[in-house]
Amino acid sequence: MSDTVVLTETQSATEVPKGPLSFVNLASLRRYASPVFLVCCWQAACSSGFLSTRLVSSPAQIAVTGWALTRDGTLPYNLGVSLLRAASGLGLALTLGVLLALISGLSKAGEDIVDAPLQILRTLPALALVPLFILWFGIGETPKILLVALGAIFPIYLNLHSGIRSIDPKLLEMGSTLGLSRWQTIRDIFLPGALPDFLTGLRYAVGVSWMMLVVAEQVNAESGIGHMMMDAQDFMRTDIILVGLLVYGVLGLLSDQIIRFLEAIFLAWRPSNEKKRTT
Amino acid sequence: MTALKAAPQDAAVSIQQLTKRFDGGSPVLDRLNLAIAPGEFVALLGHSGSGKSTLLRTLAGLDPVTEGIVTRPQRVSVVFQESRLLPWKKVWKNIVLGQEDAGTRQRAEVVLEEVGLSHRTNAWPATLSGGEAQRAALARALVREPAFLMLDEPFAALDALTRLKMQQLVADLWKKHGCAVFLVTHDVDEALLLADRAVVLEQGQIRVDLPIPLSRPRKHSDGDLEALRTTLLNALGVHGA
Ligand SMILES: Nc1ncnc2c1ncn2[C@@H]1O[C@H](COP(=O)(O)OP(=O)(O)OP(=O)(O)O)[C@@H](O)[C@H]1O
Ligand SMILES: [Mg+2]
C-alpha cells in the first residue's frame, strides 16, 4: 500500500485557493516582484553612490532620458529608421528563403542545386562579411538591409526545408490514393505540414535580424538605434545607451509575441494549442 | 506483360501472374492470381510478412506493377491501419480532400452521418479517439463512391469493443454501397463475420480460397462459423484452437 498516490484537486501548486480575497493577483504579481525588486536595488545603488552613474545610469535617469528623446523626436526617428531596415531585410529574407526552400524541398533536382551551396554558406559567420559588404555596397541602406537579410535567410530556409522534407510519407501516400494533383498536394499537405517548422524558423530569423541590425548600425551608420547608441558612447551618455538597449529589448519581446500570436492562429490544430485555448 | 489497368466501370478486380520482389530478393508475391467480382467482399489473411500489404499497395497503385497484369476499377479507395487524416484540416475538410466543386460540405455531412460521426464534423483530427478517426477514414473512402474499397487492417489498433462496432458498421456500409471490398486482416473471426470469401496468402500465392456461404447478418456465436473457423485456423497453421 506504500506506493499508493492520492491525486486530489489541490495537487497542483498553482491551484488558486478559493477565498474572499483574490489570490489570483498575488500569484501573477509574484512573477513581476523579483524584476521590480532588482530595479529598486539598482536605483538604490545609484542614488547612494555605490554605483558610479558615469558607468551605469540610474533607472530614473533612463526614464527621464527616454522621455526626453521621445519628446524631441530623436528616438522615434531612429526607431523608424531601424524598423524600416529590419522589415526590409526580413522581407527580403522571407521572400528568398521561402522561394529557395520550396525549390529545394519540393524537387530532387532543386535540392541538389540549391541545398549544397546554402549549407556551405550557412557555416560562415554572417558578421564576418561586414567589411566586405561595406566595400561592395558602401555605407548607405543597402549593406544594412542585406546584412539583416543574410542573417535571417538561413533560419527561414533551413527550417522550412526540413519541415517540407519531414512531412509524414504516409500522408503523401494517402494524398496519392485520393488522387490529389501536384498542386493540391503542395497546398494541402506540404505547406500546412511545414508551417510549424517555418514559424520556428521565422522566430529565429526575427531574433537574428535585430542582432545583425545592431551590428550594422554600430559599425557604420548615420541613423538608427545602433547609431544613436554609438553617438552616446562618444559623449559618455550611458543613459542613452541604456535607453537604446531597452528599446532593443522591447522590440525583441514584441516580435516574439507577434510570432506567438501567429502560431496560436495558424497552428490551432495542434493538440497543445487546443489545450491552451480551453484552459 | 506488365500493367496496372483501369477496368471499365464496375468491372471485377483481376490479378494475373503478379510477381513482386524487393531489391532483387526472393519474391514476396510469386505469380499470384486472384479475381474479385463486382460487389464481392473478400478477406485476405496470412502471416505477418506474407505480403498482404504489398498486394494491397499494388492494387491501390502505390507500388508499381513490375510483373503480371492487374485490372481494377477506376474509382478505388483505401483505408489503412492509421486514419491518415491531415491534422491541419477539420474533419469534414479531410473527408472531401481534393474535391473542389460546390456542395462538398453537404456531401461530407451526409457521409459523416452514415458513419455516425456527425457530431465531430468541425473537430480537429487530433481530438478524435482512435475509433472516431477510423470512422472518419471510412467516411473519406466512401464519399468517393468507390467501386472497389481496400482496407488494410483498419481496426487492428482499436480495442475489442470498438472493433466489434466498426465491423458492424463496415457490414452495413457494404450492404448499402455495394462496392467490392478487399479486407486485409489478422482476425479470423472478422473475416468470417464480414466476407463472402476468405483467401490466405502464403509464400507469395493464394493457397486457400474459402467461400463463406453463410446468411447475413452473422453473429460470432453462429454454430456454422465453427467449422469454417477451424479450416481457416488450420490453413494459417494455428492448431488446437
Ligand atoms: N519497401 C520495402 N522494401 C523492402 N522490403 C519490403 C518493403 N515492403 C515490404 N517488404 C517486405 O515484404 C514482405 C511483405 O511485407 P508486407 O508488409 O506486405 O507484409 P504483411 O503481410 O502486410 O505483414 P503484416 O501482417 O505484418 O502487416 C516483408 O518481408 C517485408 O519485409
Ligand atoms: Mg501489413
PDB file of N, CA and C in Angstrom, chain A residues 148-190:
ATOM      1  N   VAL A 148      21.002  42.202 -42.697  1.00  0.00           N
ATOM      2  CA  VAL A 148      19.846  41.645 -41.987  1.00  0.00           C
ATOM      3  C   VAL A 148      19.292  40.454 -42.770  1.00  0.00           C
ATOM      4  N   ALA A 149      19.145  40.643 -44.075  1.00  0.00           N
ATOM      5  CA  ALA A 149      18.590  39.571 -44.904  1.00  0.00           C
ATOM      6  C   ALA A 149      19.486  38.335 -44.846  1.00  0.00           C
ATOM      7  N   LEU A 150      20.788  38.572 -44.903  1.00  0.00           N
ATOM      8  CA  LEU A 150      21.728  37.454 -44.899  1.00  0.00           C
ATOM      9  C   LEU A 150      21.605  36.643 -43.607  1.00  0.00           C
ATOM     10  N   GLY A 151      21.481  37.353 -42.489  1.00  0.00           N
ATOM     11  CA  GLY A 151      21.366  36.639 -41.223  1.00  0.00           C
ATOM     12  C   GLY A 151      20.046  35.903 -41.108  1.00  0.00           C
ATOM     13  N   ALA A 152      18.983  36.515 -41.622  1.00  0.00           N
ATOM     14  CA  ALA A 152      17.647  35.968 -41.402  1.00  0.00           C
ATOM     15  C   ALA A 152      17.282  34.854 -42.380  1.00  0.00           C
ATOM     16  N   ILE A 153      17.964  34.825 -43.520  1.00  0.00           N
ATOM     17  CA  ILE A 153      17.526  33.881 -44.557  1.00  0.00           C
ATOM     18  C   ILE A 153      17.795  32.433 -44.143  1.00  0.00           C
ATOM     19  N   PHE A 154      18.876  32.204 -43.382  1.00  0.00           N
ATOM     20  CA  PHE A 154      19.214  30.814 -43.085  1.00  0.00           C
ATOM     21  C   PHE A 154      18.217  30.117 -42.165  1.00  0.00           C
ATOM     22  N   PRO A 155      17.840  30.742 -41.053  1.00  0.00           N
ATOM     23  CA  PRO A 155      16.819  30.064 -40.233  1.00  0.00           C
ATOM     24  C   PRO A 155      15.537  29.794 -41.007  1.00  0.00           C
ATOM     25  N   ILE A 156      15.157  30.737 -41.860  1.00  0.00           N
ATOM     26  CA  ILE A 156      13.918  30.542 -42.624  1.00  0.00           C
ATOM     27  C   ILE A 156      14.079  29.390 -43.596  1.00  0.00           C
ATOM     28  N   TYR A 157      15.171  29.444 -44.371  1.00  0.00           N
ATOM     29  CA  TYR A 157      15.382  28.399 -45.366  1.00  0.00           C
ATOM     30  C   TYR A 157      15.516  27.021 -44.713  1.00  0.00           C
ATOM     31  N   LEU A 158      16.384  26.931 -43.708  1.00  0.00           N
ATOM     32  CA  LEU A 158      16.678  25.618 -43.128  1.00  0.00           C
ATOM     33  C   LEU A 158      15.447  24.992 -42.491  1.00  0.00           C
ATOM     34  N   ASN A 159      14.694  25.787 -41.749  1.00  0.00           N
ATOM     35  CA  ASN A 159      13.531  25.227 -41.067  1.00  0.00           C
ATOM     36  C   ASN A 159      12.429  24.851 -42.041  1.00  0.00           C
ATOM     37  N   LEU A 160      12.159  25.713 -43.000  1.00  0.00           N
ATOM     38  CA  LEU A 160      11.105  25.390 -43.957  1.00  0.00           C
ATOM     39  C   LEU A 160      11.496  24.168 -44.787  1.00  0.00           C
ATOM     40  N   HIS A 161      12.752  24.130 -45.180  1.00  0.00           N
ATOM     41  CA  HIS A 161      13.236  22.997 -45.964  1.00  0.00           C
ATOM     42  C   HIS A 161      13.086  21.693 -45.183  1.00  0.00           C
ATOM     43  N   SER A 162      13.527  21.706 -43.929  1.00  0.00           N
ATOM     44  CA  SER A 162      13.434  20.457 -43.162  1.00  0.00           C
ATOM     45  C   SER A 162      11.978  20.144 -42.844  1.00  0.00           C
ATOM     46  N   GLY A 163      11.147  21.179 -42.684  1.00  0.00           N
ATOM     47  CA  GLY A 163       9.717  20.950 -42.477  1.00  0.00           C
ATOM     48  C   GLY A 163       9.087  20.237 -43.666  1.00  0.00           C
ATOM     49  N   ILE A 164       9.439  20.688 -44.859  1.00  0.00           N
ATOM     50  CA  ILE A 164       8.882  20.061 -46.062  1.00  0.00           C
ATOM     51  C   ILE A 164       9.388  18.625 -46.186  1.00  0.00           C
ATOM     52  N   ARG A 165      10.695  18.452 -45.893  1.00  0.00           N
ATOM     53  CA  ARG A 165      11.281  17.116 -46.039  1.00  0.00           C
ATOM     54  C   ARG A 165      10.750  16.129 -44.996  1.00  0.00           C
ATOM     55  N   SER A 166      10.303  16.629 -43.867  1.00  0.00           N
ATOM     56  CA  SER A 166       9.899  15.693 -42.807  1.00  0.00           C
ATOM     57  C   SER A 166       8.392  15.443 -42.783  1.00  0.00           C
ATOM     58  N   ILE A 167       7.694  15.832 -43.850  1.00  0.00           N
ATOM     59  CA  ILE A 167       6.275  15.502 -43.937  1.00  0.00           C
ATOM     60  C   ILE A 167       6.115  13.984 -43.893  1.00  0.00           C
ATOM     61  N   ASP A 168       5.161  13.511 -43.117  1.00  0.00           N
ATOM     62  CA  ASP A 168       4.915  12.078 -42.987  1.00  0.00           C
ATOM     63  C   ASP A 168       4.596  11.459 -44.351  1.00  0.00           C
ATOM     64  N   PRO A 169       5.458  10.543 -44.826  1.00  0.00           N
ATOM     65  CA  PRO A 169       5.197   9.953 -46.147  1.00  0.00           C
ATOM     66  C   PRO A 169       3.848   9.233 -46.216  1.00  0.00           C
ATOM     67  N   LYS A 170       3.343   8.814 -45.078  1.00  0.00           N
ATOM     68  CA  LYS A 170       2.027   8.153 -45.086  1.00  0.00           C
ATOM     69  C   LYS A 170       0.934   9.116 -45.519  1.00  0.00           C
ATOM     70  N   LEU A 171       1.069  10.378 -45.132  1.00  0.00           N
ATOM     71  CA  LEU A 171       0.076  11.362 -45.556  1.00  0.00           C
ATOM     72  C   LEU A 171       0.180  11.589 -47.064  1.00  0.00           C
ATOM     73  N   LEU A 172       1.402  11.574 -47.579  1.00  0.00           N
ATOM     74  CA  LEU A 172       1.579  11.769 -49.017  1.00  0.00           C
ATOM     75  C   LEU A 172       0.986  10.591 -49.793  1.00  0.00           C
ATOM     76  N   GLU A 173       1.193   9.390 -49.261  1.00  0.00           N
ATOM     77  CA  GLU A 173       0.597   8.204 -49.885  1.00  0.00           C
ATOM     78  C   GLU A 173      -0.914   8.324 -49.925  1.00  0.00           C
ATOM     79  N   MET A 174      -1.458   8.739 -48.779  1.00  0.00           N
ATOM     80  CA  MET A 174      -2.906   8.923 -48.691  1.00  0.00           C
ATOM     81  C   MET A 174      -3.350   9.917 -49.752  1.00  0.00           C
ATOM     82  N   GLY A 175      -2.622  11.016 -49.865  1.00  0.00           N
ATOM     83  CA  GLY A 175      -2.963  12.005 -50.873  1.00  0.00           C
ATOM     84  C   GLY A 175      -2.963  11.410 -52.261  1.00  0.00           C
ATOM     85  N   SER A 176      -2.004  10.547 -52.531  1.00  0.00           N
ATOM     86  CA  SER A 176      -1.954   9.978 -53.884  1.00  0.00           C
ATOM     87  C   SER A 176      -3.087   8.979 -54.098  1.00  0.00           C
ATOM     88  N   THR A 177      -3.503   8.248 -53.053  1.00  0.00           N
ATOM     89  CA  THR A 177      -4.650   7.347 -53.268  1.00  0.00           C
ATOM     90  C   THR A 177      -5.939   8.150 -53.462  1.00  0.00           C
ATOM     91  N   LEU A 178      -5.969   9.384 -52.926  1.00  0.00           N
ATOM     92  CA  LEU A 178      -7.159  10.212 -53.132  1.00  0.00           C
ATOM     93  C   LEU A 178      -7.099  10.948 -54.460  1.00  0.00           C
ATOM     94  N   GLY A 179      -5.997  10.755 -55.183  1.00  0.00           N
ATOM     95  CA  GLY A 179      -5.888  11.367 -56.499  1.00  0.00           C
ATOM     96  C   GLY A 179      -5.644  12.864 -56.469  1.00  0.00           C
ATOM     97  N   LEU A 180      -4.932  13.356 -55.451  1.00  0.00           N
ATOM     98  CA  LEU A 180      -4.619  14.783 -55.409  1.00  0.00           C
ATOM     99  C   LEU A 180      -3.639  15.130 -56.524  1.00  0.00           C
ATOM    100  N   SER A 181      -3.837  16.305 -57.113  1.00  0.00           N
ATOM    101  CA  SER A 181      -2.881  16.784 -58.111  1.00  0.00           C
ATOM    102  C   SER A 181      -1.633  17.274 -57.389  1.00  0.00           C
ATOM    103  N   ARG A 182      -0.573  17.526 -58.150  1.00  0.00           N
ATOM    104  CA  ARG A 182       0.675  18.005 -57.553  1.00  0.00           C
ATOM    105  C   ARG A 182       0.419  19.308 -56.789  1.00  0.00           C
ATOM    106  N   TRP A 183      -0.329  20.190 -57.413  1.00  0.00           N
ATOM    107  CA  TRP A 183      -0.611  21.483 -56.788  1.00  0.00           C
ATOM    108  C   TRP A 183      -1.436  21.297 -55.511  1.00  0.00           C
ATOM    109  N   GLN A 184      -2.428  20.417 -55.549  1.00  0.00           N
ATOM    110  CA  GLN A 184      -3.235  20.177 -54.344  1.00  0.00           C
ATOM    111  C   GLN A 184      -2.386  19.581 -53.228  1.00  0.00           C
ATOM    112  N   THR A 185      -1.463  18.693 -53.612  1.00  0.00           N
ATOM    113  CA  THR A 185      -0.591  18.090 -52.606  1.00  0.00           C
ATOM    114  C   THR A 185       0.262  19.156 -51.932  1.00  0.00           C
ATOM    115  N   ILE A 186       0.789  20.079 -52.725  1.00  0.00           N
ATOM    116  CA  ILE A 186       1.615  21.149 -52.152  1.00  0.00           C
ATOM    117  C   ILE A 186       0.770  22.034 -51.241  1.00  0.00           C
ATOM    118  N   ARG A 187      -0.407  22.408 -51.728  1.00  0.00           N
ATOM    119  CA  ARG A 187      -1.238  23.354 -50.986  1.00  0.00           C
ATOM    120  C   ARG A 187      -1.831  22.726 -49.718  1.00  0.00           C
ATOM    121  N   ASP A 188      -2.267  21.483 -49.815  1.00  0.00           N
ATOM    122  CA  ASP A 188      -2.996  20.884 -48.693  1.00  0.00           C
ATOM    123  C   ASP A 188      -2.118  20.052 -47.763  1.00  0.00           C
ATOM    124  N   ILE A 189      -0.976  19.580 -48.241  1.00  0.00           N
ATOM    125  CA  ILE A 189      -0.146  18.724 -47.393  1.00  0.00           C
ATOM    126  C   ILE A 189       1.211  19.364 -47.085  1.00  0.00           C
ATOM    127  N   PHE A 190       1.988  19.683 -48.122  1.00  0.00           N
ATOM    128  CA  PHE A 190       3.343  20.188 -47.871  1.00  0.00           C
ATOM    129  C   PHE A 190       3.340  21.498 -47.087  1.00  0.00           C
TER     130      PHE A 190
END
